[in-house]
mmCIF file of C-alpha atoms in Angstrom:
data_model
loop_
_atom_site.group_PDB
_atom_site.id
_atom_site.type_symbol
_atom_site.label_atom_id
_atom_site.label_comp_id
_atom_site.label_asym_id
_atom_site.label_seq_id
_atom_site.Cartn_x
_atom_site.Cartn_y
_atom_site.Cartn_z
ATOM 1 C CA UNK N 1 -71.289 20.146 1.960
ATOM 2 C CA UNK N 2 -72.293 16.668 2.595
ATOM 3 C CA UNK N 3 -75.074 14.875 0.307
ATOM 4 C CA UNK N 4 -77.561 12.287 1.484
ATOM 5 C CA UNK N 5 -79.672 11.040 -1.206
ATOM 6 C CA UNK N 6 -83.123 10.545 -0.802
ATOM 7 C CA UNK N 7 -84.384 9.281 -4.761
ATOM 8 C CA UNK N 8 -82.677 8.430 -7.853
ATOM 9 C CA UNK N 9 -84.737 7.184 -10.433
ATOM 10 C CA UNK N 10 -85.041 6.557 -14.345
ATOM 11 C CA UNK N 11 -88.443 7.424 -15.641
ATOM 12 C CA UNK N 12 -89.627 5.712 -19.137
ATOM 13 C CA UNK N 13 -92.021 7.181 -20.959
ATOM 14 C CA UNK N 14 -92.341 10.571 -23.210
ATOM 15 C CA UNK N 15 -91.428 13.791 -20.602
ATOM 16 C CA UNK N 16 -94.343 16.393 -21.535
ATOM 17 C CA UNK N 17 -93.635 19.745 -20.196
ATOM 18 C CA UNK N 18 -96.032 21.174 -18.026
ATOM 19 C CA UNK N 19 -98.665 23.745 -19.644
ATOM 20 C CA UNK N 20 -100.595 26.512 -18.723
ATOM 21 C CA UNK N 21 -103.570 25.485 -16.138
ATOM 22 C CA UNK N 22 -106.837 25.504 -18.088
ATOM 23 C CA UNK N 23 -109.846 27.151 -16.622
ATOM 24 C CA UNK N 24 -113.433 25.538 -16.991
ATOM 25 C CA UNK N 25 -116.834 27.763 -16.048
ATOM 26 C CA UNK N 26 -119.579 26.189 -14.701
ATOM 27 C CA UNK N 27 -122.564 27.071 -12.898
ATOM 28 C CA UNK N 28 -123.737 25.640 -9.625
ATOM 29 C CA UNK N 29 -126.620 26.534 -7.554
ATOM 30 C CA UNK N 30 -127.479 29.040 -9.988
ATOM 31 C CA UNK N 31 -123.820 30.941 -9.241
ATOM 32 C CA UNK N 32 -120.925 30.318 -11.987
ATOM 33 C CA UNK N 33 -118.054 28.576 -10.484
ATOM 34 C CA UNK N 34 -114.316 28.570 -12.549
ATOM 35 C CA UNK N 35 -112.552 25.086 -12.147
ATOM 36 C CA UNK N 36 -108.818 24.628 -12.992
ATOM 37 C CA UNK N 37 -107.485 21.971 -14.535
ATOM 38 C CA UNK N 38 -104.077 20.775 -15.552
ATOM 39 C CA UNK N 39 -104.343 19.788 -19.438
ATOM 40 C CA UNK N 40 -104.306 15.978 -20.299
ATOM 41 C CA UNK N 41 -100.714 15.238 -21.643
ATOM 42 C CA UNK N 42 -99.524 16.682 -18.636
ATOM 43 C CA UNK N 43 -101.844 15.202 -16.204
ATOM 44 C CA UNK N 44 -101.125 11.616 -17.692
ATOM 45 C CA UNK N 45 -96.934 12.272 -17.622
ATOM 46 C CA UNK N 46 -97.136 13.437 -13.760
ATOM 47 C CA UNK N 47 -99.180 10.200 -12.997
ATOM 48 C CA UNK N 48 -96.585 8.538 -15.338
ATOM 49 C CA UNK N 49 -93.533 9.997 -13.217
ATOM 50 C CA UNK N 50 -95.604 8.843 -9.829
ATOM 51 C CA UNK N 51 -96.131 5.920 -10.967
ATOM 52 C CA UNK N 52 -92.667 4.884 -11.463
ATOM 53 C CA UNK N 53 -91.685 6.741 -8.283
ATOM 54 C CA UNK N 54 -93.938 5.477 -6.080
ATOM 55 C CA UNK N 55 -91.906 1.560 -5.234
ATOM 56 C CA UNK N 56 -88.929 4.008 -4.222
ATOM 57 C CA UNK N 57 -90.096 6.887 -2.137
ATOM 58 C CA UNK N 58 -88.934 7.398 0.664
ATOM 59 C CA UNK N 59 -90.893 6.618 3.908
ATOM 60 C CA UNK N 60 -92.652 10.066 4.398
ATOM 61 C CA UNK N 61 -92.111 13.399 2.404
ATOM 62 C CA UNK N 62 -88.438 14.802 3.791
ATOM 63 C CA UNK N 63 -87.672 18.262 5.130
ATOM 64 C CA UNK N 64 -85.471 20.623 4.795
ATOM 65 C CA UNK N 65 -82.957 21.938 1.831
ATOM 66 C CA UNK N 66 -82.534 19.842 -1.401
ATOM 67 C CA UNK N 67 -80.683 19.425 -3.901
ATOM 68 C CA UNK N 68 -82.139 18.141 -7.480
ATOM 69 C CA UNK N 69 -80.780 16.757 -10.407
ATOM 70 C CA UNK N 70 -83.306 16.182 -13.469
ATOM 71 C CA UNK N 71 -81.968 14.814 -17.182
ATOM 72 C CA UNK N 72 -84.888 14.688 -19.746
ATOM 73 C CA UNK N 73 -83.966 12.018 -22.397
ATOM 74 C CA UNK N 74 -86.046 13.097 -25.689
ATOM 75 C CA UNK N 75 -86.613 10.921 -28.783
ATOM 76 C CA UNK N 76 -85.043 12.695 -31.757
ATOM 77 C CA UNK N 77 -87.256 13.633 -34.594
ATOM 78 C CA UNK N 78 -86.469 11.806 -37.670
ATOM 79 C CA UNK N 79 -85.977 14.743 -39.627
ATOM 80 C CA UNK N 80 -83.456 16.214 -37.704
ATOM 81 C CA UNK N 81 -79.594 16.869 -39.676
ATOM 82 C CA UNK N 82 -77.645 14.816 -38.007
ATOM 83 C CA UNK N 83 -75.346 17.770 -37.520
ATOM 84 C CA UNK N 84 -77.928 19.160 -34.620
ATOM 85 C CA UNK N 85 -76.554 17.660 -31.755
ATOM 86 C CA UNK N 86 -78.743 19.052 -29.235
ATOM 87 C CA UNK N 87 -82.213 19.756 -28.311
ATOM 88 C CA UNK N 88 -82.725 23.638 -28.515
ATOM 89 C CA UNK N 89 -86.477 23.585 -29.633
ATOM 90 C CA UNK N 90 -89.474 22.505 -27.750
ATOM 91 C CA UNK N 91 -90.264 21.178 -25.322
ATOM 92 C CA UNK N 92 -88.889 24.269 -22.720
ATOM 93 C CA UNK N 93 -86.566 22.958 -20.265
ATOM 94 C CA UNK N 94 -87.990 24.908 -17.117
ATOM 95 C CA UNK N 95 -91.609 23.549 -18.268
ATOM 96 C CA UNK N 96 -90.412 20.014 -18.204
ATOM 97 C CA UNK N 97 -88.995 20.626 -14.831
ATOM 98 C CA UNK N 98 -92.245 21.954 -13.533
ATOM 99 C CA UNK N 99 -94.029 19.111 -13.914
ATOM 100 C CA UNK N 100 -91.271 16.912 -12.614
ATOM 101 C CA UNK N 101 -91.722 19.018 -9.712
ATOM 102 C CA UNK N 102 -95.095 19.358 -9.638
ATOM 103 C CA UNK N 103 -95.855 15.039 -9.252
ATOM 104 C CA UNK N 104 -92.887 14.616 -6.568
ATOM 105 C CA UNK N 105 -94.191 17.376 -4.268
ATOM 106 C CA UNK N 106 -96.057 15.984 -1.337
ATOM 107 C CA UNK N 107 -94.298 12.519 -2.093
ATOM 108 C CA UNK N 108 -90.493 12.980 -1.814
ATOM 109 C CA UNK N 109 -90.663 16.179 -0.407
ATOM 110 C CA UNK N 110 -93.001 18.440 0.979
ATOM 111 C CA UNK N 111 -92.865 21.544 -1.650
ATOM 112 C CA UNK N 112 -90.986 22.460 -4.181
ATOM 113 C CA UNK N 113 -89.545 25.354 -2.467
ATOM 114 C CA UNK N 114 -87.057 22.769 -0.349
ATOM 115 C CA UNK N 115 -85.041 22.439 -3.450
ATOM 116 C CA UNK N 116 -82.452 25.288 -3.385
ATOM 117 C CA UNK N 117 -79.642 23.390 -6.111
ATOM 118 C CA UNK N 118 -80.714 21.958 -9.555
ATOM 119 C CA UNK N 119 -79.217 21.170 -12.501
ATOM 120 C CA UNK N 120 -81.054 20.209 -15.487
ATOM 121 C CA UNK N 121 -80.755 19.301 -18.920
ATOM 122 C CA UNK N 122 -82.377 17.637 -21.773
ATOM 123 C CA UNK N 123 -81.066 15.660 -24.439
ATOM 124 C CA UNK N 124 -81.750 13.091 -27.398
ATOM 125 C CA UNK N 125 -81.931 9.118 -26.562
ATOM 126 C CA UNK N 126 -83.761 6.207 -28.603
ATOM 127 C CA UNK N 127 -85.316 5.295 -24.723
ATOM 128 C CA UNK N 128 -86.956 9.117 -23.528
ATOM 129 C CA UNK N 129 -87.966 9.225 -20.394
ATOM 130 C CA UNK N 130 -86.394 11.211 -16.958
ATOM 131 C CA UNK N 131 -83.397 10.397 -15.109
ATOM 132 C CA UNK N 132 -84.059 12.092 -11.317
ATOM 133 C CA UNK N 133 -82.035 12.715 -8.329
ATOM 134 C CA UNK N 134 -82.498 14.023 -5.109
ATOM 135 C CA UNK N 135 -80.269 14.494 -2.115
ATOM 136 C CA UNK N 136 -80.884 15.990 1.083
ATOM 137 C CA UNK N 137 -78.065 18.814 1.956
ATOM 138 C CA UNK N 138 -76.683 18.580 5.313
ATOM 139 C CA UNK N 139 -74.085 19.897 6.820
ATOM 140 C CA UNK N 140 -72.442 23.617 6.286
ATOM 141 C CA UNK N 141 -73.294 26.249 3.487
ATOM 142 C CA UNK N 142 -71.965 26.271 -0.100
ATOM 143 C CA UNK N 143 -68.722 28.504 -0.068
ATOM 144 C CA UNK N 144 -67.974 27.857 -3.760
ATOM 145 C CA UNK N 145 -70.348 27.362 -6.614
ATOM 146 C CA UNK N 146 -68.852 24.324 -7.744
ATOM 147 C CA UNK N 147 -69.506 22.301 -4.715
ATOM 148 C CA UNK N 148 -72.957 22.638 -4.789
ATOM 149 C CA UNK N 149 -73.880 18.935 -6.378
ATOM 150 C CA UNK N 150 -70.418 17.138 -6.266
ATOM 151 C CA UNK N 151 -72.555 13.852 -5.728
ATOM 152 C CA UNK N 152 -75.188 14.382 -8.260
ATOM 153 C CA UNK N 153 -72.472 15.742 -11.606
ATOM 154 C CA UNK N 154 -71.563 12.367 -13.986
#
């Protein structure tokens, strides 16, 4: 299966995982109305991943099947042994992801549902942030398992 990439990208800033929409009643011409709304830390780290996406996006959102590859880079808490050697509380991995997913859609690609590969993971570094690729799959289907990102493993 042949790879062409489309973005790879280091974001800097804290990765917030995305929470649970928030709902908001209000009335309006004398009817109630219910508003959702993404919560703040969430809203302001998808603007954040945008933002730093933005200068190298491609032309127009791409089509077709994806591949993605997303590394969240946490700081680690101070009072962490130094014997824990990886991140296995909060935030949840497939939370983080969603809100990765959530600020590229309609920018790099059209919806998340292109993306048919990921890998993911999250670890400790002094700089947190995001590192993000995605590649465009081309040619034939995956036969084995471990061909499906050859370009996109260190």
């Amino acid at each position: 299966m042949s790879l062409g990439e489309v973005l790879d990208v280091r974001i800097f800033g804290e990765p917030v995982a995305q929470g649970r929409a928030r709902a908001r009643v209000f009335e309006h011409a004398g009817r109630a109305r219910v508003s959702m709304y993404d919560p703040a830390n969430a809203r302001d780290w998808k603007r954040t991943v945008l933002g730093q996406v933005l200068p190298v996006k491609p032309p127009a959102p791409v089509d077709g099947a994806l591949a993605m590859r997303v590394t969240f880079f946490l700081r680690r808490p101070q009072s962490l042994p130094k014997r824990e050697q990886h991140p296995v509380k909060r935030p949840d991995l497939s939370n983080l992801l969603k809100a990765v997913e959530d600020a590229l859609q309609g920018v790099v690609y059209r919806d998340d549902s292109q993306i048919i590969r990921l890998d993911v993971e999250k670890r400790y570094d002094p700089a947190p942030g995001a590192r993000i690729t995605v590649a465009r799959l081309l040619d034939a289907p995956i036969t084995e398992p471990s061909q499906a990102l050859p370009l996109l493993i260190r």
